Amino acid sequence: MREDFFLGIDIGSVSTNVVLIDKNGEVIESMYLRTQGKPIEILQKALGTLYEKYGDSLRIKGVGTTGSGRHLASLVVGADIVKNEITAHAKAAIFFVPDVRTIIEIGGQDSKIILIKDRIVIDFAMNTICAAGTGSFLDRQAERLNIPIEKFGEIAIKSQNPVRIAGRCAVFAESDMIHKQQLGHPCEDILFGLCLALARNYLANLAKGKRLESPILFQGGVAANIAMKKAFEQLLGIQIIVPKYYNVMGAIGIALLAKERTKGLITKFRGFENIHRCKFETKGFECRDCSNYCEVVGFYSNGNLVARWGDKCQKYSSNRNYHIENSKNL
Amino acid sequence: MKVGVPNSFCYAGMENFFIRVIPEVLEDSQIIFSGKTTKEMVEYGLKNGCDELCIPAKIFIGHVEYLIRKKNVDVLFLPRLVSVLPGTYSCPKIIGIPDIIKANYCEAKLLVPEINLRKKRKIMSEKSMKNEQLFDFPMAKIAKTKNIMVLAHSYVIFDEFLNKGILETIKNAGYNPIYPAYYRFNSFYISSNLPKEFFWSSARDIYNYFEWAVNNTQIDGVVYLMTFGCGIDSVLQELIMRKCNKVGLPYLCITVDEHCADVGIQTRIEAYLDMIEWRRKSDEKNNISTYG
């Protein structure tokens, strides 16, 4: 049976997520893949897998892209909507839990807090330059202690007596952890101590001056860590909900936004086969025409220049949103 | 004689003043402005500035180095702006910037007259200061609706490198950015409701504009562009945030620093504008204000 589907793509620093929803917003397929520094390849592969599984019965009516790689992804697939991840996350959270008041979202590189009232975002904050308290830091520490990141939460949650670790700065936290480990504290106490430190850091940096009302949703890749959930619950004294699709909420949100946007319109989606067949390339160079030394990037599809960006004077891109507006002409 | 004037940081917007004053002080002079901030200047500045300085001051050092290295100026004209508004002082970094330059570039010739309007005393040519303003920035045009107030020091607002194109982004999204401009506001100067007036002239300019705009214009939101390492901003930002929360205005604080990738800033500003749009639509639907 041919049905209408919508595609949501979220390209983050660590993971690339693709979801397929039907016209009622039901999630048909969700994929969580590591970006590994090659967003285009991973995206092509993911779409290829989808096509193999469903074939021609997939009729895509709308596509949306979000995440830090959203502009690049929109060029590859021909997106109907390109939106920032904050809006996308809020959209998905409201869809699943209509009376949600607070969203805690921790990803690979960013952490965000979003406050919602009457189904409307009223305030948000994002971490500044510091990456202490995000997924990549947990990743690194797990690697150092030789623990697979998937097992991190399981081990940490057993802790009876968590140690105190300074979460202000990732570098100091690490030296604190090493110190505690040399004193002979058990691994689970150190791990849970780290979770508490990160949760404290999050609340002090992002939630400062804001009131966190329940229901609170915890989403993003780090929500897989049950110890982080416990740490937040301990500090806030409120139950926290981890939604079923916590790790692909951004992609679901953008798929829902694409569904809204394409109502009665024809999608700009380029089709699975086209995307699979195309060879995408990016080439960069440093422009030396003036003392700004802009790093200009060109995007090529099958060897043809499609878009350029990165130049301050817009000599190459000629229009600030050139690459977005022209993605439909690929 | 080639007279170099770095027109960034505290001297931004003073171009007309310099054009008037310098020929009076120095005969046969050719004025050379450093112009817009470029990446080259930023690199010079980051290399030579100490870590205590705020980012605009570091970039200022870059402007000076550019004038010395690339333009071969004979003398640098750097008035010491002790006070530019009666009853206030300039930021200590502004007062001390000629000394910082002197310490960094020992062999450069500097001309450092003093401008001090604190007690309306000025040690400079009397003629050119008469009835004339120091700063000359274009005032923002205020639209009837869909205004977004961008608050920052004038040297941030009028520097494309420092503001990371935020004004453009706001314009492209269909909103009208309004912003304070140093000293121009004095023509309709109102004193604020603060228990004690600000000590620094720039803070007074920004805060008074904020209060005036909240009471007299239709604004949809407030964006504060904070520069990393600015002491004045850290106090002012907090004050304005609390005031915004009180009156229920959407508020966003963006800290600008040395990083040149503006993606993170674009994401925040896009999300912020989405939030305002979302609120507006719901207000239209329900006729009930969701603010606050």
Coordinates of C-alpha atoms in Angstrom, one line a residue:
Chain A
M1 CA 0.0 0.0 0.0
R2 CA 1.3 3.4 -0.9
E3 CA 1.1 5.9 1.9
D4 CA 2.3 9.4 2.5
F5 CA 5.5 9.6 4.6
F6 CA 7.6 12.4 5.9
L7 CA 11.4 12.3 6.5
G8 CA 13.2 14.0 9.3
I9 CA 17.0 14.3 9.2
D10 CA 19.1 15.6 12.2
I11 CA 22.8 15.8 11.6
G12 CA 24.6 16.5 14.8
S13 CA 28.2 16.6 15.8
V14 CA 28.2 13.0 17.0
S15 CA 25.1 11.3 15.6
T16 CA 23.1 11.4 12.4
N17 CA 19.5 10.6 12.9
V18 CA 16.9 9.8 10.3
V19 CA 13.2 9.1 11.0
L20 CA 10.3 8.3 8.9
I21 CA 6.8 9.3 10.1
D22 CA 3.4 8.7 8.6
K23 CA 0.7 11.3 8.1
N24 CA -0.5 10.9 11.7
G25 CA 3.0 11.5 13.1
E26 CA 3.5 7.8 14.0
V27 CA 7.2 6.9 13.9
I28 CA 7.6 4.1 11.3
E29 CA 11.4 3.9 11.3
S30 CA 14.1 5.6 13.3
M31 CA 17.8 5.4 12.8
Y32 CA 20.6 6.6 15.1
L33 CA 24.0 6.5 13.4
R34 CA 27.4 7.9 14.4
T35 CA 28.4 10.8 12.1
Q36 CA 32.1 9.9 12.3
G37 CA 33.0 13.2 10.6
K38 CA 31.4 12.1 7.3
P39 CA 27.9 13.5 7.3
I40 CA 27.2 13.2 3.6
E41 CA 28.3 9.6 3.3
I42 CA 26.4 8.4 6.4
L43 CA 23.3 10.2 5.3
Q44 CA 23.5 8.6 1.8
K45 CA 24.0 5.2 3.4
A46 CA 21.0 5.7 5.8
L47 CA 18.7 6.7 3.0
G48 CA 20.0 3.7 1.0
T49 CA 19.0 1.3 3.8
L50 CA 15.6 2.8 4.0
Y51 CA 15.1 2.4 0.2
E52 CA 16.2 -1.2 0.3
K53 CA 13.8 -2.0 3.0
Y54 CA 10.7 -0.3 1.7
G55 CA 11.4 0.2 -2.0
D56 CA 8.9 2.1 -4.1
S57 CA 6.1 1.8 -1.6
L58 CA 7.7 4.9 0.1
R59 CA 6.1 8.0 -1.1
I60 CA 7.9 10.9 0.6
K61 CA 5.7 14.0 0.8
G62 CA 8.1 16.2 2.8
V63 CA 11.6 16.4 4.1
G64 CA 13.1 18.5 6.8
T65 CA 16.7 18.9 8.1
T66 CA 18.0 20.1 11.4
G67 CA 21.2 20.0 13.5
S68 CA 24.5 21.6 12.9
G69 CA 24.8 20.0 9.5
R70 CA 21.3 21.0 8.4
H71 CA 22.4 23.2 5.5
L72 CA 24.6 20.6 4.1
A73 CA 22.0 17.9 4.5
S74 CA 19.4 20.1 2.8
L75 CA 21.6 20.3 -0.3
V76 CA 21.9 16.6 -0.4
V77 CA 18.3 15.6 -0.1
G78 CA 16.4 18.8 -1.2
A79 CA 14.7 19.7 2.0
D80 CA 11.4 21.5 2.3
I81 CA 12.3 23.0 5.6
V82 CA 15.6 23.8 7.3
K83 CA 15.3 24.6 11.0
N84 CA 17.4 24.9 14.0
E85 CA 17.4 22.1 16.5
I86 CA 15.8 24.0 19.4
T87 CA 12.6 24.5 17.5
A88 CA 12.7 20.9 16.3
H89 CA 13.2 19.5 19.8
A90 CA 10.4 21.6 21.2
K91 CA 8.0 20.5 18.4
A92 CA 8.6 16.8 19.0
A93 CA 8.4 17.1 22.8
I94 CA 5.0 18.9 22.6
F95 CA 3.8 16.3 20.2
F96 CA 4.5 13.4 22.6
V97 CA 3.8 15.2 25.9
P98 CA 1.4 18.1 25.2
D99 CA 1.6 19.5 28.7
V100 CA 5.4 19.5 28.8
R101 CA 6.9 22.4 30.7
T102 CA 10.7 21.8 30.6
I103 CA 13.0 20.1 28.1
I104 CA 16.5 19.1 29.1
E105 CA 18.4 18.2 25.9
I106 CA 22.0 17.0 26.0
G107 CA 23.6 16.1 22.8
G108 CA 27.2 15.5 21.7
Q109 CA 28.4 19.0 21.6
D110 CA 25.5 21.2 22.8
S111 CA 23.2 21.1 25.8
K112 CA 20.0 23.1 25.9
I113 CA 17.2 23.9 28.2
I114 CA 13.8 24.8 26.7
L115 CA 10.9 26.2 28.8
I116 CA 7.4 25.7 27.4
K117 CA 4.1 27.1 28.5
D118 CA 0.8 26.4 26.9
R119 CA 2.5 24.5 24.0
I120 CA 4.7 27.5 23.2
V121 CA 8.4 28.0 23.8
I122 CA 8.8 30.8 26.2
D123 CA 12.5 30.7 26.9
F124 CA 15.6 28.7 26.1
A125 CA 19.3 28.6 26.7
M126 CA 22.2 26.8 25.1
N127 CA 25.6 26.1 26.6
T128 CA 28.2 28.7 25.7
I129 CA 31.6 27.7 24.3
C130 CA 32.4 25.2 27.1
A131 CA 31.6 21.5 26.3
A132 CA 31.8 20.3 29.9
G133 CA 28.6 18.3 30.6
T134 CA 27.9 17.2 27.1
G135 CA 28.0 13.8 25.5
S136 CA 31.5 14.0 24.0
F137 CA 33.0 14.5 27.5
L138 CA 31.2 11.5 28.9
D139 CA 32.3 9.6 25.8
R140 CA 35.9 10.5 26.5
Q141 CA 35.9 9.6 30.2
A142 CA 34.3 6.3 29.5
E143 CA 37.0 5.6 26.9
R144 CA 39.7 6.5 29.4
L145 CA 38.3 4.2 32.0
N146 CA 37.9 1.5 29.4
I147 CA 34.1 1.2 29.8
P148 CA 31.9 1.0 26.7
I149 CA 29.7 4.1 26.8
E150 CA 26.5 2.0 26.6
K151 CA 27.4 0.4 29.9
F152 CA 28.2 3.7 31.6
G153 CA 24.8 4.3 33.1
E154 CA 24.4 0.7 34.2
I155 CA 27.6 0.7 36.2
A156 CA 27.2 4.2 37.6
I157 CA 23.7 3.6 38.9
K158 CA 25.0 0.9 41.3
S159 CA 26.9 3.6 43.3
Q160 CA 26.0 3.9 47.0
N161 CA 28.5 6.6 47.9
P162 CA 29.3 8.9 44.9
V163 CA 32.4 11.0 45.2
R164 CA 32.5 14.7 44.8
I165 CA 33.9 15.9 41.5
A166 CA 34.2 19.5 40.2
G167 CA 32.1 19.8 37.1
R168 CA 32.9 23.4 36.3
C169 CA 35.4 22.6 33.7
A170 CA 36.0 19.4 31.8
V171 CA 39.8 19.5 32.3
F172 CA 39.5 20.0 36.0
A173 CA 36.8 17.3 36.3
E174 CA 39.2 14.9 34.7
S175 CA 42.1 15.7 37.1
D176 CA 39.6 15.4 40.0
M177 CA 38.5 12.0 38.7
I178 CA 42.1 10.7 38.3
H179 CA 42.8 11.9 41.9
K180 CA 39.8 10.0 43.3
Q181 CA 40.7 6.9 41.3
Q182 CA 44.3 6.9 42.7
L183 CA 42.8 7.2 46.2
G184 CA 41.1 3.9 45.6
H185 CA 37.4 4.9 45.2
P186 CA 35.4 2.3 43.3
C187 CA 34.7 2.9 39.6
E188 CA 30.9 3.2 40.0
D189 CA 31.2 5.9 42.7
I190 CA 33.5 7.9 40.5
L191 CA 31.2 7.5 37.5
F192 CA 28.1 8.6 39.4
G193 CA 30.0 11.4 41.0
L194 CA 30.8 12.6 37.4
C195 CA 27.1 12.4 36.5
L196 CA 26.2 14.5 39.5
A197 CA 28.9 17.0 38.6
L198 CA 27.6 17.3 35.1
A199 CA 24.0 17.7 36.2
R200 CA 25.1 20.4 38.7
N201 CA 27.0 22.1 36.0
Y202 CA 24.1 22.0 33.6
L203 CA 21.7 23.4 36.2
A204 CA 24.1 26.1 37.2
N205 CA 25.0 27.2 33.7
L206 CA 21.8 26.8 31.7
A207 CA 19.0 26.8 34.2
K208 CA 20.3 29.7 36.2
G209 CA 17.5 32.1 37.1
K210 CA 14.9 29.9 35.4
R211 CA 12.2 27.9 37.1
L212 CA 12.1 24.2 36.1
E213 CA 8.4 23.1 36.2
S214 CA 7.4 19.5 35.7
P215 CA 6.7 17.6 33.6
I216 CA 10.4 17.6 32.6
L217 CA 11.5 15.7 29.5
F218 CA 15.1 14.5 29.1
Q219 CA 16.1 13.9 25.5
G220 CA 19.2 13.8 23.3
G221 CA 21.8 11.0 23.2
V222 CA 22.9 11.4 26.8
A223 CA 19.4 10.5 28.0
A224 CA 20.3 6.9 27.3
N225 CA 22.5 7.1 30.4
I226 CA 20.2 6.1 33.2
A227 CA 22.6 7.4 35.8
M228 CA 22.3 11.0 34.3
K229 CA 18.5 10.8 34.7
K230 CA 19.0 9.7 38.3
A231 CA 21.4 12.5 38.9
F232 CA 19.0 15.1 37.6
E233 CA 16.2 13.6 39.7
Q234 CA 18.3 13.6 42.8
L235 CA 19.3 17.3 42.3
L236 CA 15.8 18.6 41.3
G237 CA 13.7 16.3 43.5
I238 CA 11.3 15.8 40.6
Q239 CA 10.5 12.8 38.4
I240 CA 12.0 13.1 34.9
I241 CA 10.5 11.5 31.8
V242 CA 12.7 10.0 29.2
P243 CA 10.5 9.7 26.0
K244 CA 10.6 6.5 23.9
Y245 CA 12.4 8.1 21.0
Y246 CA 14.7 10.3 23.2
N247 CA 17.7 10.0 20.9
V248 CA 15.9 11.0 17.6
M249 CA 13.5 13.7 19.0
G250 CA 15.2 16.4 16.8
A251 CA 14.6 14.4 13.7
I252 CA 11.0 13.7 14.7
G253 CA 10.4 17.4 15.3
I254 CA 11.7 18.4 12.0
A255 CA 9.7 15.7 10.2
L256 CA 6.6 17.1 11.9
L257 CA 7.5 20.6 10.8
A258 CA 8.1 19.4 7.3
K259 CA 4.6 17.8 7.4
E260 CA 3.1 21.2 8.4
R261 CA 5.1 23.1 5.8
T262 CA 4.3 20.9 2.8
K263 CA 0.6 20.9 3.4
G264 CA -0.8 21.2 -0.1
L265 CA 2.6 21.7 -1.7
I266 CA 4.9 19.5 -3.7
T267 CA 8.0 18.3 -2.0
K268 CA 11.5 19.3 -3.1
F269 CA 12.8 15.9 -2.2
R270 CA 15.1 14.6 -4.8
G271 CA 14.2 10.9 -4.6
F272 CA 16.1 8.1 -3.0
E273 CA 17.7 6.9 -6.3
N274 CA 18.9 10.3 -7.3
I275 CA 20.5 10.8 -3.9
H276 CA 22.1 7.4 -4.0
R277 CA 23.4 7.8 -7.5
C278 CA 24.9 11.3 -7.0
K279 CA 28.4 11.9 -6.0
F280 CA 28.7 14.7 -3.6
E281 CA 31.8 16.6 -2.9
T282 CA 32.9 19.7 -1.0
K283 CA 36.0 21.6 -1.8
G284 CA 37.4 24.5 0.2
F285 CA 39.9 27.3 -0.5
E286 CA 41.0 30.4 1.3
C287 CA 40.2 33.5 -0.7
R288 CA 43.1 36.0 -0.7
D289 CA 41.3 38.8 -2.5
C290 CA 41.2 40.9 0.6
S291 CA 42.6 40.8 4.1
N292 CA 39.6 38.9 5.5
Y293 CA 40.9 35.6 4.2
C294 CA 37.5 33.9 4.1
E295 CA 37.3 30.2 3.9
V296 CA 35.1 29.5 1.0
V297 CA 33.5 26.1 0.6
G298 CA 32.0 24.9 -2.7
F299 CA 29.5 22.1 -2.9
Y300 CA 29.6 19.8 -5.9
S301 CA 27.1 17.3 -7.1
N302 CA 28.5 14.9 -9.8
G303 CA 31.3 17.4 -10.4
N304 CA 28.9 20.4 -10.9
L305 CA 29.2 23.3 -8.6
V306 CA 25.9 23.7 -6.9
A307 CA 26.6 26.2 -4.1
R308 CA 29.2 28.2 -2.4
W309 CA 29.3 29.7 1.1
G310 CA 31.7 31.1 3.7
D311 CA 32.6 34.4 2.0
K312 CA 32.0 37.6 3.9
C313 CA 31.6 39.8 0.8
Q314 CA 29.3 37.3 -0.8
K315 CA 31.3 37.4 -4.0
Y316 CA 31.0 33.7 -4.4
S317 CA 27.7 33.0 -2.7
S318 CA 26.1 36.3 -4.0
N319 CA 23.2 35.7 -1.7
R320 CA 23.4 34.9 1.9
N321 CA 20.9 32.0 1.6
Y322 CA 21.9 31.0 -1.9
H323 CA 22.7 27.4 -1.0
I324 CA 19.4 27.0 0.7
E325 CA 17.2 28.6 -1.9
N326 CA 18.9 26.9 -4.7
S327 CA 18.9 23.4 -3.2
K328 CA 15.6 22.8 -5.1
N329 CA 17.4 23.4 -8.5
L330 CA 19.9 20.6 -8.0
Chain B
M1 CA 52.5 64.0 8.0
K2 CA 50.4 60.8 8.0
V3 CA 48.2 60.7 11.1
G4 CA 46.8 57.3 11.8
V5 CA 43.5 57.0 13.6
P6 CA 42.2 53.5 14.5
N7 CA 38.5 53.9 14.2
S8 CA 37.3 51.0 16.3
F9 CA 36.6 50.4 20.0
C10 CA 36.2 53.8 21.8
Y11 CA 37.0 55.8 18.7
A12 CA 34.3 54.2 16.5
G13 CA 31.9 56.8 15.3
M14 CA 34.3 59.6 16.0
E15 CA 35.5 60.0 12.4
N16 CA 33.8 63.3 11.7
F17 CA 35.2 64.7 15.0
F18 CA 38.7 63.6 14.0
I19 CA 38.3 65.2 10.6
R20 CA 37.4 68.5 12.2
V21 CA 40.0 68.4 15.0
I22 CA 43.2 67.0 13.6
P23 CA 43.8 69.7 11.0
E24 CA 43.5 72.3 13.8
V25 CA 46.1 70.6 15.9
L26 CA 48.5 69.4 13.3
E27 CA 49.2 71.3 10.2
D28 CA 49.7 69.6 6.8
S29 CA 48.3 66.4 8.1
Q30 CA 46.8 63.5 6.2
I31 CA 44.3 61.4 8.2
I32 CA 44.4 57.7 7.7
F33 CA 41.6 55.6 9.2
S34 CA 42.1 51.9 9.8
G35 CA 38.6 51.2 8.4
K36 CA 36.6 48.1 8.8
T37 CA 37.8 45.2 11.0
T38 CA 39.4 42.5 8.9
K39 CA 40.5 39.0 9.9
E40 CA 44.1 40.2 9.5
M41 CA 43.6 42.9 12.2
V42 CA 41.9 40.4 14.4
E43 CA 44.9 38.1 14.2
Y44 CA 47.3 40.9 15.0
G45 CA 45.2 41.9 18.0
L46 CA 44.9 38.4 19.4
K47 CA 48.6 38.0 19.1
N48 CA 49.4 41.2 21.0
G49 CA 46.6 41.7 23.4
C50 CA 46.9 40.4 27.0
D51 CA 44.3 38.0 28.3
E52 CA 42.7 40.6 30.6
L53 CA 41.4 42.7 27.7
C54 CA 37.9 42.4 26.3
I55 CA 37.7 41.3 22.7
P56 CA 36.9 44.8 21.2
A57 CA 40.1 46.1 22.9
K58 CA 42.1 43.3 21.5
I59 CA 40.8 44.0 18.0
F60 CA 41.6 47.7 18.6
I61 CA 45.3 46.7 19.1
G62 CA 45.0 44.9 15.7
H63 CA 43.8 48.1 14.1
V64 CA 46.8 50.0 15.6
E65 CA 49.2 47.3 14.3
Y66 CA 47.6 47.5 10.9
L67 CA 48.2 51.2 10.8
I68 CA 51.8 50.9 11.8
R69 CA 52.7 48.0 9.7
K70 CA 50.7 48.4 6.5
K71 CA 50.0 52.2 6.4
N72 CA 53.4 53.5 7.7
V73 CA 51.8 56.3 9.7
D74 CA 54.1 58.9 11.3
V75 CA 52.0 59.5 14.4
L76 CA 48.9 57.9 16.0
F77 CA 46.2 60.1 17.3
L78 CA 44.7 58.6 20.4
P79 CA 42.8 61.0 22.6
R80 CA 42.3 59.8 26.2
L81 CA 38.6 59.7 26.6
V82 CA 38.3 60.1 30.4
S83 CA 34.7 61.2 30.2
V84 CA 32.5 61.8 27.2
L85 CA 29.3 62.6 29.1
P86 CA 29.0 65.0 32.0
G87 CA 28.9 63.3 35.4
T88 CA 30.2 59.9 34.1
Y89 CA 33.4 58.2 33.4
S90 CA 34.5 56.0 30.5
C91 CA 35.3 52.4 31.0
P92 CA 38.8 52.0 32.6
K93 CA 40.0 50.1 29.6
I94 CA 39.0 53.0 27.4
I95 CA 40.8 55.5 29.6
G96 CA 43.9 53.3 29.7
I97 CA 44.0 52.3 26.0
P98 CA 46.7 54.9 25.0
D99 CA 48.9 53.5 27.7
I100 CA 48.4 49.9 26.6
I101 CA 49.3 50.9 23.0
K102 CA 52.4 52.8 24.3
A103 CA 53.6 49.7 26.2
N104 CA 53.0 47.5 23.2
Y105 CA 54.5 49.7 20.5
C106 CA 57.4 51.6 22.2
E107 CA 58.8 53.1 19.0
A108 CA 55.5 54.5 17.7
K109 CA 54.8 58.2 18.1
L110 CA 51.5 58.9 19.9
L111 CA 49.5 62.0 20.3
V112 CA 47.4 61.7 23.4
P113 CA 45.2 64.8 24.2
E114 CA 42.7 64.4 27.0
I115 CA 38.9 64.7 26.7
N116 CA 37.2 65.1 30.0
L117 CA 33.7 66.3 30.1
R118 CA 33.0 65.0 33.6
K119 CA 33.1 68.4 35.0
K120 CA 32.8 70.0 31.6
R121 CA 36.5 70.6 31.5
K122 CA 38.2 69.8 28.3
I123 CA 41.9 70.0 27.4
M124 CA 41.7 70.3 23.7
S125 CA 41.1 72.8 21.1
E126 CA 38.1 74.9 22.4
K127 CA 36.8 75.8 19.0
S128 CA 36.1 72.3 17.7
M129 CA 34.4 71.1 20.9
K130 CA 31.9 73.9 20.9
N131 CA 28.4 72.6 20.4
E132 CA 29.7 69.6 18.6
Q133 CA 29.2 66.0 19.3
L134 CA 32.0 63.5 19.7
F135 CA 30.1 60.6 18.3
D136 CA 28.2 60.4 15.1
F137 CA 26.3 57.1 14.6
P138 CA 23.2 56.7 12.5
M139 CA 20.2 56.3 14.7
A140 CA 18.0 53.2 14.3
K141 CA 14.7 53.7 12.5
I142 CA 11.9 52.5 14.7
A143 CA 9.1 50.7 12.9
K144 CA 5.5 50.5 14.2
T145 CA 5.6 46.8 14.9
K146 CA 8.0 43.9 14.8
N147 CA 10.9 45.7 16.4
I148 CA 13.7 43.7 18.0
M149 CA 16.0 45.6 20.3
V150 CA 19.6 44.8 20.1
L151 CA 21.6 46.1 23.0
A152 CA 25.4 46.4 23.0
H153 CA 28.1 49.0 23.0
S154 CA 28.1 51.0 19.8
Y155 CA 31.5 49.6 18.8
V156 CA 30.0 46.2 18.8
I157 CA 26.8 47.1 17.0
F158 CA 28.6 49.0 14.2
D159 CA 31.4 46.4 13.7
E160 CA 30.4 43.5 11.4
F161 CA 33.1 41.3 12.8
L162 CA 31.9 41.7 16.4
N163 CA 28.2 41.6 15.8
K164 CA 28.5 38.5 13.6
G165 CA 25.9 39.7 11.2
I166 CA 23.1 39.5 13.8
L167 CA 21.4 42.7 12.5
E168 CA 21.4 41.3 9.0
T169 CA 19.9 38.0 10.3
I170 CA 17.2 39.8 12.1
K171 CA 16.4 41.9 9.1
N172 CA 16.3 38.9 6.8
A173 CA 13.8 37.3 9.2
G174 CA 11.4 40.2 8.6
Y175 CA 12.0 42.0 11.9
N176 CA 13.4 45.5 12.4
P177 CA 16.5 45.7 14.6
I178 CA 16.7 48.8 16.8
Y179 CA 19.7 49.7 18.8
P180 CA 21.2 52.4 21.0
A181 CA 23.9 54.7 19.6
Y182 CA 26.4 56.5 21.9
Y183 CA 25.6 60.0 22.8
R184 CA 23.0 60.4 20.1
F185 CA 20.4 59.5 22.6
N186 CA 21.2 62.6 24.6
S187 CA 18.8 64.8 22.5
F188 CA 15.9 63.0 24.1
Y189 CA 17.8 62.1 27.3
I190 CA 15.6 60.8 30.1
S191 CA 16.9 59.7 33.4
S192 CA 16.2 56.2 34.3
N193 CA 14.2 54.8 37.2
L194 CA 17.3 53.3 38.8
P195 CA 18.0 54.2 42.4
K196 CA 21.4 55.4 41.3
E197 CA 22.6 56.4 37.9
F198 CA 25.3 54.4 36.1
F199 CA 28.8 55.4 36.6
W200 CA 29.9 54.6 33.1
S201 CA 28.7 56.7 30.2
S202 CA 28.2 53.7 27.8
A203 CA 26.1 51.8 30.4
R204 CA 24.0 54.9 30.9
D205 CA 23.4 55.3 27.2
I206 CA 22.4 51.7 26.8
Y207 CA 20.2 51.4 29.8
N208 CA 18.4 54.7 29.2
Y209 CA 17.7 53.7 25.6
F210 CA 16.4 50.3 26.8
E211 CA 14.0 51.9 29.3
W212 CA 12.9 54.5 26.8
A213 CA 12.2 51.9 24.1
V214 CA 10.3 49.6 26.4
N215 CA 8.0 52.4 27.4
N216 CA 7.6 54.2 24.1
T217 CA 7.9 51.6 21.3
Q218 CA 6.5 48.3 20.2
I219 CA 9.2 45.7 20.7
D220 CA 8.9 42.0 20.3
G221 CA 12.1 41.0 22.1
V222 CA 15.5 42.0 23.4
V223 CA 18.8 40.6 22.4
Y224 CA 21.9 41.5 24.4
L225 CA 25.2 41.2 22.6
M226 CA 27.7 40.7 25.4
T227 CA 31.4 40.9 24.7
F228 CA 33.5 38.4 26.6
G229 CA 35.5 40.0 29.3
C230 CA 33.5 43.2 29.5
G231 CA 32.8 44.3 33.1
I232 CA 30.1 46.8 32.2
D233 CA 28.2 44.2 30.2
S234 CA 28.2 41.7 33.0
V235 CA 26.4 44.1 35.3
L236 CA 24.1 45.6 32.7
Q237 CA 23.1 42.3 31.2
E238 CA 21.8 41.0 34.5
L239 CA 19.9 44.2 35.2
I240 CA 18.3 44.1 31.8
M241 CA 17.5 40.4 32.0
R242 CA 15.6 40.9 35.2
K243 CA 13.7 43.8 33.8
C244 CA 12.7 41.8 30.7
N245 CA 11.5 38.9 32.9
K246 CA 9.4 41.4 34.9
V247 CA 7.7 42.9 31.9
G248 CA 7.6 39.6 30.0
L249 CA 9.8 40.4 27.1
P250 CA 11.6 37.5 25.3
Y251 CA 15.2 37.9 26.2
L252 CA 18.4 36.4 24.6
C253 CA 22.0 37.0 25.7
I254 CA 24.7 36.2 23.2
T255 CA 28.3 36.3 24.2
V256 CA 30.7 37.2 21.4
D257 CA 34.2 36.0 21.6
E258 CA 37.2 35.2 19.5
H259 CA 35.8 32.3 17.6
C260 CA 35.2 33.1 14.0
A261 CA 32.6 30.4 13.2
D262 CA 29.2 32.2 13.6
V263 CA 27.1 29.0 13.3
G264 CA 26.4 28.7 17.0
I265 CA 25.3 32.3 17.1
Q266 CA 23.1 31.9 14.0
T267 CA 21.4 28.8 15.6
R268 CA 20.6 30.7 18.8
I269 CA 19.3 33.8 17.0
E270 CA 17.2 31.6 14.6
A271 CA 15.7 29.7 17.5
Y272 CA 15.0 32.9 19.3
L273 CA 13.2 34.4 16.3
D274 CA 11.2 31.2 15.8
M275 CA 10.1 31.5 19.4
I276 CA 8.9 35.0 19.0
E277 CA 7.1 34.1 15.8
W278 CA 5.5 31.1 17.5
R279 CA 4.3 33.3 20.4
R280 CA 2.9 35.9 18.0
K281 CA 0.9 33.4 16.0
S282 CA -0.6 31.9 19.2
D283 CA -1.4 35.4 20.4
E284 CA -3.3 36.2 17.2
K285 CA -5.2 32.9 17.5
N286 CA -6.2 33.1 21.2
N287 CA -6.2 36.9 21.7
I288 CA -4.7 36.0 25.1
S289 CA -1.2 37.1 25.9
T290 CA 1.1 34.2 26.6
Y291 CA 4.0 36.5 27.7
G292 CA 5.4 35.8 31.1

